[in-house]
Amino acid sequence: MKTVTMNEKYAYKRTQHAWRAIHNQKYLYFMSIPFVIWVFVFQYLPLWGWTMAFQKYRPGVSFFKQKWVGLEHFRTLFQDAHFYLVLRNTLAMSLMGLVAGFIVPVLFALLLNEVRVQIMKRFVQTVSYLPHFVSWVVAAGIITKMLSTDGGVVNDLLLGLHIIDRPIQFMAQGNWFWGIVTSADVWKETGWSAIIYLAAIAGIGPELYEAARVDGASRLRQMWHVTLPGIRPTIIILLIMSIGHLLGTGFEKQFLLGNHMVIDYSEVLDLYALNYGLGMGRYSFGTAINIFNSVISLILLFAANGIFKRFTNESIM
Amino acid sequence: MAKPVQDHVLEVIVYLSMFAVTVLTLYPFLNVLAISFNDSVDTVRGGITIWPRQFTLKNYDLIFTFKGMITGFKISVLRTVIGTLAGLISGSMLAFTLSRHDFSARAFISAFLAMTMYVSGGLIPGFILMKDLHLIGTFAVYILPGLVSAFNVFVIRSFIDGLPYALQESAKLDGANDFTIFWRIILPLCKPALATVALFLAVGQWNSWFDTYLFNGSNESLTTLQYELMKILQSTTTSATNSQDSANMAQRMAQVSPESVKMAITIIVTVPILIVYPFLQKYFVKGMTLGAVKS
């Protein structure tokens, strides 16, 4: 008996304590609760929309009156031959983007770090960010212009060097598309992605280089044995994070660089959802595509994290 | 001590690649700039590199007669200013509360916010939500959906974490409440972090086109510059790739604006960003690194 009252007393005290804490921090609550509600509405409510994928969704009809169809939309999706084409494109461009978008910035950071003329280093770095700040609309316009058959610098250069004898229609051939998207991405984001690596390099202790120099290591060997291991944790964390976003790489590039002649190579999952889901009003089917995309991304994230944890003792979770 | 031969080889590789990066990055922009200042009839002959052959300002004059350009410019500036300010206020307030280790809801809100970086509803549920909230066809659709960004909040929070807590404690002793501490003490000290986040927000707002396409595509009074540019640039692709379709050709050619005009619009859309980013560089480099390390 005695213990019960003690517990009750304790619980009562705790609730009182909690309320007093909230009262004391009322300003902190005022400053955060509106935004928490906002996050709930704009970020979490769409997740509720996932239920659409299991319904025969009709807009404007209340949730309780929707007709539930189970996995029908997923079955339709997996039986659609077009889906596999789109999945292939998504995976191909994501993987190419992952490999290139990961190797090139590391390489760029390593080389930029070796530039000993400070003013030149700053200049190259500033210039390298430039494309990151322009929109994909502008970038796509510029890339299309550079690759065009009339007056595009790439064709002019290749013609001038007699590598080809007639201009290549880069933007009109499907087999060029994946390469163009990947290069465009590398062109746009290399300088930006390199910032984190450069910061990591700056954090490596100078005594390590000193020791390597005393041991007679050339600068190339210093890069290999000091700089690269020094940024290894950063590289791995960024790699895992980019694997998590593998299928979520979006569709801006594909939307803006693609055209109907290369559609068999340019259509990705999100575009498929846009065209079939919104374009044709098949909301439920489109949502099923979105869900498939998210689930695969999560599986990849956990898989990548697990693999790296096992082999390198580095992980983000 | 003589340098090893390897070092010289490395040096050559380093400087050659830096030269290549500079040219690959700058040439396309200079080329577009040159074409935008070149006579549009002359441009068709090709061969413009980084200097206009027949200098003219006509292309820029012509742009402003286009329907949608003036509205687009106004809306783009408006959404950039309002979106940046709103994002800064929400981001810094949340960041301040999350930096307070004594805040009882801190752990919950942090996790609630961090989750949004990994999961999202996707295109169609997002579209339906905007529809249900009656935001389609409004200016608010440019501001509200992106108001709180977890990444920005974490960037500001890690900056506040670096400030001495004693500042807040002494203000408290002087009788200041949490809001006063935030407004009078924390915010003025946060300028570097705020500059970083302001740049991210402003660039994001200025560059976005897809929300216009999705939500306000048919609403001419809410068009944006990027969307106008997108329409004009996309019109080429279709016409160029439809060239076998000769019946439509003449009609399409009439609609397509000359190369030089297109490049002039591209420049107009790009210039505001080119002006700001070098000045804010020292801030965003720090912000990027902080954000990446902490998140």
Coordinates of C-alpha atoms in Angstrom, one line a residue:
Chain A
M1 CA 0.0 0.0 0.0
K2 CA 2.7 2.3 1.0
T3 CA 4.6 1.9 -2.2
V4 CA 1.5 2.6 -4.3
T5 CA 1.0 6.0 -2.7
M6 CA 4.6 6.7 -3.1
N7 CA 4.4 6.0 -6.8
E8 CA 1.3 8.0 -7.2
K9 CA 2.9 10.9 -5.4
Y10 CA 5.9 10.6 -7.6
A11 CA 3.9 10.5 -10.8
Y12 CA 1.9 13.5 -9.7
K13 CA 5.1 15.4 -8.9
R14 CA 6.5 14.4 -12.3
T15 CA 3.5 15.7 -14.2
Q16 CA 3.6 18.9 -12.3
H17 CA 7.3 19.2 -13.0
A18 CA 6.7 18.7 -16.7
W19 CA 4.0 21.3 -16.8
R20 CA 6.2 23.8 -15.0
A21 CA 9.0 23.1 -17.4
I22 CA 6.7 23.8 -20.4
H23 CA 5.5 26.9 -18.7
N24 CA 9.1 28.1 -18.1
Q25 CA 10.0 27.4 -21.7
K26 CA 6.8 28.9 -23.2
Y27 CA 8.8 31.1 -25.5
L28 CA 10.8 28.2 -26.9
Y29 CA 7.5 26.4 -27.5
F30 CA 6.0 29.5 -29.2
M31 CA 9.0 29.7 -31.4
S32 CA 9.0 26.0 -32.5
I33 CA 5.5 24.7 -32.4
P34 CA 4.2 26.6 -35.5
F35 CA 7.0 25.2 -37.5
V36 CA 6.5 21.7 -36.2
I37 CA 2.9 21.9 -37.3
W38 CA 4.2 23.2 -40.7
V39 CA 6.5 20.3 -41.0
F40 CA 3.7 17.9 -40.2
V41 CA 1.4 19.4 -42.8
F42 CA 3.8 19.8 -45.7
Q43 CA 6.2 16.9 -45.1
Y44 CA 4.2 14.2 -43.2
L45 CA 0.7 14.6 -44.7
P46 CA 1.9 13.7 -48.2
L47 CA 3.0 10.4 -46.6
W48 CA -0.6 9.8 -45.7
G49 CA -1.3 10.3 -49.4
W50 CA 0.5 6.9 -50.0
T51 CA -2.8 5.3 -49.1
M52 CA -4.0 6.4 -52.5
A53 CA -1.8 3.7 -54.1
F54 CA -4.1 1.1 -52.5
Q55 CA -7.3 2.8 -53.5
K56 CA -9.2 3.5 -56.7
Y57 CA -8.6 7.2 -55.8
R58 CA -11.2 9.7 -56.9
P59 CA -10.4 13.3 -56.2
G60 CA -12.8 15.2 -54.1
V61 CA -14.2 12.1 -52.4
S62 CA -13.7 11.7 -48.7
F63 CA -11.1 9.2 -47.5
F64 CA -13.7 6.9 -46.0
K65 CA -15.7 6.6 -49.2
Q66 CA -12.7 5.7 -51.4
K67 CA -12.7 2.2 -52.9
W68 CA -9.8 0.0 -51.7
V69 CA -8.2 -2.2 -54.3
G70 CA -5.2 -3.6 -52.4
L71 CA -2.1 -4.2 -54.5
E72 CA -3.8 -3.9 -57.9
H73 CA -1.9 -0.8 -59.0
F74 CA 1.4 -2.5 -58.1
R75 CA 0.4 -5.5 -60.1
T76 CA -0.4 -3.3 -63.1
L77 CA 3.0 -1.6 -62.6
F78 CA 5.0 -4.8 -62.5
Q79 CA 3.2 -6.1 -65.5
D80 CA 3.9 -3.0 -67.6
A81 CA 6.8 -3.6 -69.9
H82 CA 7.4 0.2 -70.0
F83 CA 8.1 0.2 -66.3
Y84 CA 11.2 -2.0 -66.8
L85 CA 12.5 0.4 -69.4
V86 CA 12.0 3.3 -67.1
L87 CA 13.6 1.4 -64.2
R88 CA 16.6 0.5 -66.4
N89 CA 17.0 4.2 -67.3
T90 CA 16.7 5.3 -63.7
L91 CA 19.2 2.8 -62.4
A92 CA 21.6 3.4 -65.3
M93 CA 21.7 7.2 -64.9
S94 CA 21.7 7.0 -61.1
L95 CA 24.6 4.6 -61.0
M96 CA 26.6 6.5 -63.6
G97 CA 25.9 9.7 -61.7
L98 CA 26.9 8.1 -58.5
V99 CA 30.2 6.8 -59.8
A100 CA 31.2 9.9 -61.7
G101 CA 29.7 12.4 -59.2
F102 CA 31.8 10.8 -56.5
I103 CA 35.1 10.1 -58.2
V104 CA 35.5 13.4 -60.0
P105 CA 35.0 15.7 -57.0
V106 CA 37.5 13.7 -54.9
L107 CA 40.0 13.8 -57.7
F108 CA 39.4 17.5 -58.3
A109 CA 39.8 18.2 -54.5
L110 CA 43.1 16.3 -54.4
L111 CA 44.5 18.1 -57.4
L112 CA 43.3 21.5 -56.3
N113 CA 44.9 20.9 -52.9
E114 CA 48.2 20.5 -54.7
V115 CA 48.0 24.0 -56.2
R116 CA 50.6 26.0 -54.2
V117 CA 49.8 29.4 -55.8
Q118 CA 47.1 30.6 -53.3
I119 CA 45.5 33.2 -55.6
M120 CA 45.2 30.6 -58.4
K121 CA 43.7 28.1 -56.0
R122 CA 41.1 30.6 -54.9
F123 CA 40.3 31.6 -58.5
V124 CA 39.9 28.0 -59.8
Q125 CA 37.7 27.1 -56.8
T126 CA 35.4 30.2 -57.3
V127 CA 35.1 29.4 -61.0
S128 CA 34.3 25.8 -60.3
Y129 CA 31.2 26.6 -58.1
L130 CA 29.7 28.8 -60.9
P131 CA 27.6 26.1 -62.6
H132 CA 26.2 25.0 -59.3
F133 CA 24.5 28.3 -58.9
V134 CA 22.7 28.4 -62.2
S135 CA 19.4 26.6 -62.6
W136 CA 19.0 23.3 -64.5
V137 CA 17.0 25.3 -67.0
V138 CA 20.0 27.5 -67.7
A139 CA 22.5 24.6 -67.5
A140 CA 20.4 22.5 -69.9
G141 CA 20.1 25.4 -72.3
I142 CA 23.9 25.9 -72.3
I143 CA 24.6 22.2 -72.7
T144 CA 22.2 21.9 -75.6
K145 CA 23.8 24.9 -77.2
M146 CA 27.4 23.5 -76.7
L147 CA 26.3 20.2 -78.2
S148 CA 24.2 21.5 -81.1
T149 CA 25.0 20.8 -84.7
D150 CA 25.0 24.4 -85.8
G151 CA 27.7 26.3 -84.0
G152 CA 28.1 24.1 -81.0
V153 CA 31.6 24.1 -79.7
V154 CA 31.9 20.4 -79.3
N155 CA 31.0 19.6 -82.9
D156 CA 33.2 22.5 -84.2
L157 CA 36.1 21.2 -82.2
L158 CA 35.7 17.6 -83.3
L159 CA 35.3 18.8 -87.0
G160 CA 38.3 21.1 -86.7
L161 CA 40.5 18.3 -85.4
H162 CA 39.2 16.0 -88.2
I163 CA 38.0 13.4 -85.6
I164 CA 34.6 13.4 -87.3
D165 CA 33.6 14.5 -90.8
R166 CA 30.0 15.5 -90.1
P167 CA 28.4 17.0 -87.0
I168 CA 26.9 14.5 -84.5
Q169 CA 23.4 15.1 -83.4
F170 CA 24.1 14.5 -79.7
M171 CA 20.7 15.5 -78.4
A172 CA 18.7 13.4 -80.8
Q173 CA 20.3 10.0 -80.3
G174 CA 19.3 7.9 -77.3
N175 CA 22.7 6.2 -76.9
W176 CA 24.3 9.5 -76.1
F177 CA 21.7 10.5 -73.5
W178 CA 23.0 8.8 -70.4
G179 CA 26.5 10.1 -71.0
I180 CA 25.2 13.6 -71.6
V181 CA 23.2 13.6 -68.4
T182 CA 26.1 12.3 -66.4
S183 CA 28.6 14.8 -67.9
A184 CA 26.2 17.6 -67.3
D185 CA 25.9 16.6 -63.7
V186 CA 29.7 16.4 -63.3
W187 CA 30.1 19.8 -65.0
K188 CA 27.5 21.4 -62.7
E189 CA 28.3 19.9 -59.3
T190 CA 32.0 19.0 -59.2
G191 CA 33.2 22.2 -57.7
W192 CA 30.4 22.3 -55.2
S193 CA 30.9 18.7 -54.0
A194 CA 34.6 19.2 -53.6
I195 CA 34.0 21.8 -50.9
I196 CA 33.5 19.1 -48.2
Y197 CA 36.6 17.1 -49.3
L198 CA 38.7 20.3 -49.3
A199 CA 37.5 21.0 -45.8
A200 CA 38.4 17.5 -44.8
I201 CA 41.8 17.8 -46.3
A202 CA 42.4 21.1 -44.5
G203 CA 41.7 19.2 -41.3
I204 CA 44.6 16.8 -41.8
G205 CA 47.5 17.6 -39.4
P206 CA 50.5 19.1 -41.0
E207 CA 52.8 16.9 -38.9
L208 CA 51.7 13.9 -41.0
Y209 CA 53.0 15.6 -44.1
E210 CA 56.1 16.6 -42.3
A211 CA 56.7 13.0 -41.3
A212 CA 56.1 11.7 -44.8
R213 CA 58.5 14.3 -46.2
V214 CA 61.2 13.3 -43.7
D215 CA 60.7 9.7 -44.9
G216 CA 61.4 10.9 -48.4
A217 CA 57.9 10.6 -49.8
S218 CA 57.2 12.4 -53.0
R219 CA 54.1 14.6 -53.3
L220 CA 52.3 11.9 -55.2
R221 CA 53.0 9.4 -52.4
Q222 CA 51.9 12.0 -49.8
M223 CA 48.7 12.3 -51.7
W224 CA 48.2 8.6 -51.7
H225 CA 49.4 7.8 -48.2
V226 CA 48.4 10.9 -46.2
T227 CA 45.7 12.9 -48.0
L228 CA 43.6 10.1 -49.3
P229 CA 43.4 8.1 -46.0
G230 CA 42.8 11.4 -44.2
I231 CA 39.6 12.0 -46.1
R232 CA 38.5 8.4 -46.1
P233 CA 35.7 8.8 -43.5
T234 CA 34.3 11.8 -45.3
I235 CA 34.4 9.9 -48.6
I236 CA 32.5 6.9 -47.2
I237 CA 29.9 9.0 -45.4
L238 CA 29.1 10.9 -48.6
L239 CA 29.1 7.7 -50.6
I240 CA 26.5 6.1 -48.3
M241 CA 24.4 9.3 -48.3
S242 CA 24.4 9.4 -52.1
I243 CA 23.5 5.7 -52.4
G244 CA 20.5 6.6 -50.2
H245 CA 19.4 9.1 -52.8
L246 CA 20.2 6.8 -55.7
L247 CA 16.7 6.6 -57.1
G248 CA 15.7 9.9 -55.8
T249 CA 18.0 11.8 -58.1
G250 CA 15.0 13.5 -59.5
F251 CA 14.1 14.2 -63.0
E252 CA 14.9 17.8 -63.7
K253 CA 17.9 16.9 -65.9
Q254 CA 16.0 14.3 -67.8
F255 CA 13.0 16.5 -68.2
L256 CA 15.0 19.5 -69.5
L257 CA 17.6 17.7 -71.5
G258 CA 15.3 15.0 -72.9
N259 CA 13.1 15.2 -76.0
H260 CA 10.7 12.8 -77.6
M261 CA 13.5 11.3 -79.8
V262 CA 15.4 10.0 -76.9
I263 CA 12.5 9.2 -74.6
D264 CA 13.4 5.5 -74.5
Y265 CA 16.6 6.5 -72.7
S266 CA 15.5 9.6 -70.9
E267 CA 12.4 8.7 -69.0
V268 CA 13.0 8.0 -65.3
L269 CA 10.6 6.8 -62.6
D270 CA 9.7 10.3 -61.4
L271 CA 8.9 11.4 -65.0
Y272 CA 6.9 8.2 -65.5
A273 CA 4.9 9.1 -62.4
L274 CA 4.5 12.7 -63.6
N275 CA 3.4 11.6 -67.1
Y276 CA 1.1 8.7 -66.2
G277 CA 0.0 9.9 -62.8
L278 CA -0.6 13.6 -63.2
G279 CA -0.7 13.9 -66.9
M280 CA -3.3 11.2 -67.3
G281 CA -5.0 11.8 -63.9
R282 CA -4.0 8.2 -62.8
Y283 CA -3.2 9.5 -59.3
S284 CA -3.2 6.0 -57.7
F285 CA -1.0 4.5 -60.2
G286 CA 1.5 7.4 -60.0
T287 CA 1.6 7.1 -56.3
A288 CA 2.4 3.4 -56.6
I289 CA 5.4 4.5 -58.7
N290 CA 6.5 7.0 -56.1
I291 CA 6.2 4.4 -53.3
F292 CA 8.2 1.9 -55.3
N293 CA 10.9 4.5 -55.8
S294 CA 11.1 5.4 -52.0
V295 CA 11.1 1.8 -50.9
I296 CA 14.0 0.9 -53.2
S297 CA 15.9 4.0 -52.0
L298 CA 15.5 3.0 -48.4
I299 CA 16.6 -0.6 -49.1
L300 CA 19.7 0.7 -50.9
L301 CA 20.5 3.0 -48.0
F302 CA 20.3 0.3 -45.4
A303 CA 22.2 -2.2 -47.6
A304 CA 25.0 0.3 -48.3
N305 CA 25.2 1.3 -44.7
G306 CA 25.4 -2.3 -43.6
I307 CA 28.1 -3.2 -46.1
F308 CA 30.2 -0.2 -45.1
K309 CA 29.7 -0.8 -41.4
R310 CA 31.0 -4.3 -41.9
F311 CA 34.1 -3.5 -43.9
T312 CA 35.1 -0.1 -42.7
N313 CA 33.6 0.6 -39.3
E314 CA 32.2 3.8 -40.6
S315 CA 28.5 4.4 -40.8
I316 CA 25.9 7.1 -40.6
M317 CA 23.4 5.2 -38.5
Chain B
M1 CA 67.2 19.0 -51.6
A2 CA 66.3 18.4 -55.2
K3 CA 62.7 17.7 -56.0
P4 CA 62.0 14.2 -57.2
V5 CA 61.0 13.8 -60.8
Q6 CA 57.6 12.6 -59.7
D7 CA 56.9 16.0 -58.2
H8 CA 57.4 17.7 -61.5
V9 CA 55.1 15.3 -63.2
L10 CA 52.5 15.9 -60.6
E11 CA 52.9 19.7 -60.9
V12 CA 52.3 19.5 -64.7
I13 CA 49.2 17.3 -64.2
V14 CA 47.9 19.6 -61.5
Y15 CA 48.2 22.8 -63.5
L16 CA 47.0 21.3 -66.7
S17 CA 43.9 19.9 -65.1
M18 CA 43.2 23.3 -63.3
F19 CA 43.5 25.0 -66.7
A20 CA 41.0 22.4 -68.2
V21 CA 38.5 22.9 -65.3
T22 CA 38.7 26.7 -65.8
V23 CA 38.1 26.5 -69.5
L24 CA 35.4 23.9 -69.3
T25 CA 33.5 26.0 -66.8
L26 CA 34.0 29.5 -68.1
Y27 CA 33.9 28.9 -71.9
P28 CA 30.2 28.0 -72.1
F29 CA 29.2 31.1 -70.2
L30 CA 31.4 33.4 -72.2
N31 CA 30.2 31.8 -75.4
V32 CA 26.5 32.4 -74.4
L33 CA 27.4 36.0 -73.4
A34 CA 29.1 36.6 -76.8
I35 CA 26.1 35.2 -78.7
S36 CA 23.7 37.3 -76.7
F37 CA 25.5 40.4 -77.8
N38 CA 25.8 39.3 -81.4
D39 CA 23.4 40.2 -84.2
S40 CA 20.9 37.3 -84.4
V41 CA 21.0 37.0 -88.2
D42 CA 24.8 36.8 -88.1
T43 CA 24.7 34.3 -85.3
V44 CA 23.2 31.7 -87.6
R45 CA 26.4 31.6 -89.6
G46 CA 28.0 30.1 -86.5
G47 CA 31.6 30.4 -85.3
I48 CA 31.0 32.8 -82.4
T49 CA 33.5 32.0 -79.6
I50 CA 33.9 34.4 -76.8
W51 CA 33.6 37.7 -78.5
P52 CA 30.6 39.0 -80.5
R53 CA 31.2 39.4 -84.2
Q54 CA 28.5 42.1 -84.9
F55 CA 27.9 43.7 -81.6
T56 CA 24.3 44.8 -80.8
L57 CA 22.0 45.4 -77.9
K58 CA 18.9 44.6 -79.9
N59 CA 18.5 41.1 -78.4
Y60 CA 18.2 42.6 -75.0
D61 CA 15.7 45.2 -76.2
L62 CA 13.6 42.5 -77.8
I63 CA 13.4 40.4 -74.7
F64 CA 11.4 43.0 -72.8
T65 CA 8.7 43.0 -75.5
F66 CA 8.1 39.3 -74.8
K67 CA 4.9 38.6 -72.9
G68 CA 5.7 37.1 -69.6
M69 CA 9.2 38.5 -69.2
I70 CA 8.2 41.5 -67.1
T71 CA 5.7 39.6 -64.9
G72 CA 8.2 36.7 -64.7
F73 CA 10.9 39.1 -63.5
K74 CA 8.7 40.7 -60.9
I75 CA 7.4 37.4 -59.5
S76 CA 10.9 35.9 -59.5
V77 CA 12.2 38.8 -57.5
L78 CA 9.2 38.8 -55.2
R79 CA 9.4 35.1 -54.4
T80 CA 13.1 35.3 -53.9
V81 CA 12.8 38.2 -51.4
I82 CA 9.8 36.8 -49.5
G83 CA 10.9 33.2 -49.6
T84 CA 14.4 34.0 -48.3
L85 CA 13.1 36.2 -45.5
A86 CA 10.4 33.7 -44.4
G87 CA 12.9 30.8 -44.6
L88 CA 15.5 32.7 -42.6
I89 CA 13.0 33.6 -39.8
S90 CA 11.6 30.0 -39.6
G91 CA 15.0 28.4 -39.9
S92 CA 16.7 30.6 -37.2
M93 CA 13.9 30.4 -34.7
L94 CA 13.7 26.6 -34.9
A95 CA 17.5 26.4 -34.9
F96 CA 17.7 28.5 -31.7
T97 CA 15.2 26.3 -29.9
L98 CA 17.0 23.2 -31.0
S99 CA 20.3 24.5 -29.8
R100 CA 19.0 24.8 -26.3
H101 CA 20.0 21.7 -24.5
D102 CA 17.5 22.4 -21.7
F103 CA 14.5 22.6 -24.1
S104 CA 12.3 19.7 -23.2
A105 CA 11.0 19.0 -26.7
R106 CA 14.4 19.3 -28.3
A107 CA 15.0 15.6 -29.0
F108 CA 11.6 15.0 -30.4
I109 CA 11.6 18.0 -32.7
S110 CA 15.2 17.2 -33.9
A111 CA 14.2 13.7 -34.9
F112 CA 10.9 14.8 -36.4
L113 CA 12.8 17.3 -38.6
A114 CA 15.7 15.0 -39.5
M115 CA 13.2 12.3 -40.8
T116 CA 12.1 14.7 -43.5
M117 CA 15.6 14.6 -45.0
Y118 CA 15.1 10.9 -45.8
V119 CA 11.4 10.3 -46.6
S120 CA 9.1 12.3 -48.7
G121 CA 5.7 11.6 -50.0
G122 CA 6.6 12.1 -53.6
L123 CA 5.3 14.0 -56.5
I124 CA 1.7 13.0 -56.6
P125 CA 0.7 13.0 -52.9
G126 CA 2.5 16.4 -52.8
F127 CA 0.4 17.7 -55.7
I128 CA -2.9 16.4 -54.1
L129 CA -2.0 18.1 -50.9
M130 CA -1.5 21.5 -52.6
K131 CA -4.8 20.9 -54.3
D132 CA -6.6 20.1 -51.1
L133 CA -5.1 23.2 -49.4
H134 CA -6.2 25.3 -52.4
L135 CA -2.7 26.5 -52.9
I136 CA -2.7 25.8 -56.7
G137 CA -2.9 29.1 -58.6
T138 CA -1.6 31.2 -55.7
F139 CA 1.6 32.9 -55.0
A140 CA 1.8 31.1 -51.6
V141 CA 2.6 27.9 -53.3
Y142 CA 6.1 29.3 -54.0
I143 CA 6.7 30.1 -50.3
L144 CA 4.8 27.7 -48.0
P145 CA 5.9 24.2 -49.2
G146 CA 9.6 25.1 -48.8
L147 CA 9.4 27.2 -45.7
V148 CA 11.3 24.9 -43.3
S149 CA 14.3 23.0 -44.6
A150 CA 15.9 20.6 -42.1
F151 CA 19.3 21.1 -43.7
N152 CA 19.2 24.8 -43.2
V153 CA 18.0 24.5 -39.6
F154 CA 20.9 22.2 -38.8
V155 CA 23.4 24.5 -40.4
I156 CA 22.2 27.4 -38.2
R157 CA 22.0 25.2 -35.1
S158 CA 25.5 24.0 -35.4
F159 CA 26.6 27.7 -35.7
I160 CA 24.7 28.6 -32.5
D161 CA 26.2 25.6 -30.7
G162 CA 29.5 27.2 -31.3
L163 CA 28.5 30.4 -29.4
P164 CA 29.2 30.5 -25.6
Y165 CA 26.2 29.6 -23.6
A166 CA 27.3 32.1 -20.9
L167 CA 25.9 34.9 -23.1
Q168 CA 22.4 33.5 -22.8
E169 CA 22.8 32.9 -19.1
S170 CA 23.9 36.4 -18.2
A171 CA 21.1 37.8 -20.3
K172 CA 18.7 35.6 -18.4
L173 CA 20.0 37.0 -15.1
D174 CA 19.3 40.4 -16.4
G175 CA 15.7 39.4 -16.9
A176 CA 15.6 38.7 -20.6
N177 CA 13.1 36.0 -21.8
D178 CA 14.0 33.4 -24.4
F179 CA 12.5 35.4 -27.3
T180 CA 14.5 38.5 -26.3
I181 CA 17.7 36.4 -26.1
F182 CA 17.0 35.0 -29.5
W183 CA 16.2 38.3 -31.1
R184 CA 18.7 40.6 -29.4
I185 CA 21.7 38.4 -28.8
I186 CA 21.7 35.2 -30.9
L187 CA 20.4 36.6 -34.2
P188 CA 23.0 39.4 -34.5
L189 CA 25.8 37.0 -33.8
C190 CA 24.5 34.5 -36.4
K191 CA 25.2 36.7 -39.4
P192 CA 27.7 34.3 -41.1
A193 CA 25.3 31.3 -40.7
L194 CA 22.4 33.4 -41.9
A195 CA 24.3 34.6 -44.9
T196 CA 25.0 31.0 -45.9
V197 CA 21.4 30.0 -45.5
A198 CA 20.1 33.1 -47.2
L199 CA 22.2 32.3 -50.2
F200 CA 20.9 28.7 -50.3
L201 CA 17.3 30.0 -50.0
A202 CA 17.7 32.8 -52.5
V203 CA 19.4 30.6 -55.1
G204 CA 16.7 27.9 -54.6
Q205 CA 13.9 30.4 -55.0
W206 CA 15.4 32.2 -58.0
N207 CA 16.2 28.9 -59.8
S208 CA 13.1 27.0 -59.3
W209 CA 10.8 26.5 -62.3
F210 CA 9.1 23.2 -61.6
D211 CA 6.6 24.5 -59.1
T212 CA 5.5 27.1 -61.6
Y213 CA 5.2 24.4 -64.2
L214 CA 3.2 22.1 -61.9
F215 CA 1.0 24.6 -60.0
N216 CA 0.8 27.8 -62.0
G217 CA 1.6 26.7 -65.6
S218 CA -1.6 28.3 -66.9
N219 CA -1.6 31.3 -64.6
E220 CA 0.2 34.1 -66.6
S221 CA 0.1 36.5 -63.7
L222 CA 2.2 34.2 -61.5
T223 CA 4.8 33.1 -64.1
T224 CA 8.5 33.1 -63.2
L225 CA 11.6 34.0 -65.2
Q226 CA 13.0 30.4 -65.1
Y227 CA 9.6 29.1 -66.3
E228 CA 9.6 31.5 -69.2
L229 CA 13.1 30.6 -70.1
M230 CA 12.2 26.9 -69.9
K231 CA 9.3 27.4 -72.3
I232 CA 11.5 29.3 -74.8
L233 CA 14.4 26.8 -74.7
Q234 CA 12.1 23.8 -74.9
S235 CA 10.5 25.2 -78.0
T236 CA 13.8 24.8 -79.8
T237 CA 14.2 21.2 -78.9
T238 CA 10.8 20.2 -80.2
S239 CA 11.3 22.2 -83.4
A240 CA 14.8 20.9 -84.0
T241 CA 13.9 17.3 -83.4
N242 CA 10.7 17.6 -85.5
S243 CA 12.6 18.6 -88.5
Q244 CA 11.4 15.6 -90.5
D245 CA 7.9 16.9 -89.9
S246 CA 8.2 19.5 -92.6
A247 CA 4.5 20.5 -92.7
N248 CA 4.8 22.0 -89.3
M249 CA 8.3 23.3 -89.9
A250 CA 7.5 26.8 -91.2
Q251 CA 5.0 27.4 -88.5
R252 CA 7.4 26.2 -85.8
M253 CA 10.2 28.3 -87.1
A254 CA 8.0 31.4 -86.8
Q255 CA 7.4 30.7 -83.1
V256 CA 11.0 29.9 -82.3
S257 CA 13.0 32.9 -81.2
P258 CA 16.5 33.4 -82.6
E259 CA 19.5 31.8 -80.9
S260 CA 20.9 35.2 -79.8
V261 CA 17.6 36.2 -78.1
K262 CA 17.5 32.9 -76.3
M263 CA 21.1 33.4 -75.0
A264 CA 20.2 36.9 -73.9
I265 CA 17.4 35.6 -71.8
T266 CA 19.7 33.0 -70.4
I267 CA 22.1 35.7 -69.4
I268 CA 19.4 37.8 -67.8
V269 CA 18.3 34.8 -65.7
T270 CA 21.8 34.0 -64.7
V271 CA 23.4 37.4 -63.9
P272 CA 21.8 38.1 -60.5
I273 CA 23.3 34.9 -59.1
L274 CA 26.7 35.6 -60.6
I275 CA 26.8 38.9 -58.9
V276 CA 26.1 37.6 -55.4
Y277 CA 27.9 34.3 -55.1
P278 CA 31.5 35.4 -55.0
F279 CA 30.8 37.8 -52.2
L280 CA 29.1 35.1 -50.1
Q281 CA 31.7 32.4 -50.9
K282 CA 33.5 32.6 -47.6
Y283 CA 30.2 32.1 -45.7
F284 CA 28.8 29.2 -47.7
V285 CA 32.1 27.2 -47.7
K286 CA 31.9 27.3 -43.9
G287 CA 28.1 26.6 -43.9
M288 CA 28.4 23.6 -46.2
T289 CA 31.2 22.0 -44.1
L290 CA 29.3 22.6 -40.9
G291 CA 26.1 21.3 -42.2
A292 CA 27.7 18.2 -43.7
V293 CA 29.7 17.4 -40.6
K294 CA 26.8 17.7 -38.2
S295 CA 24.0 16.2 -40.2

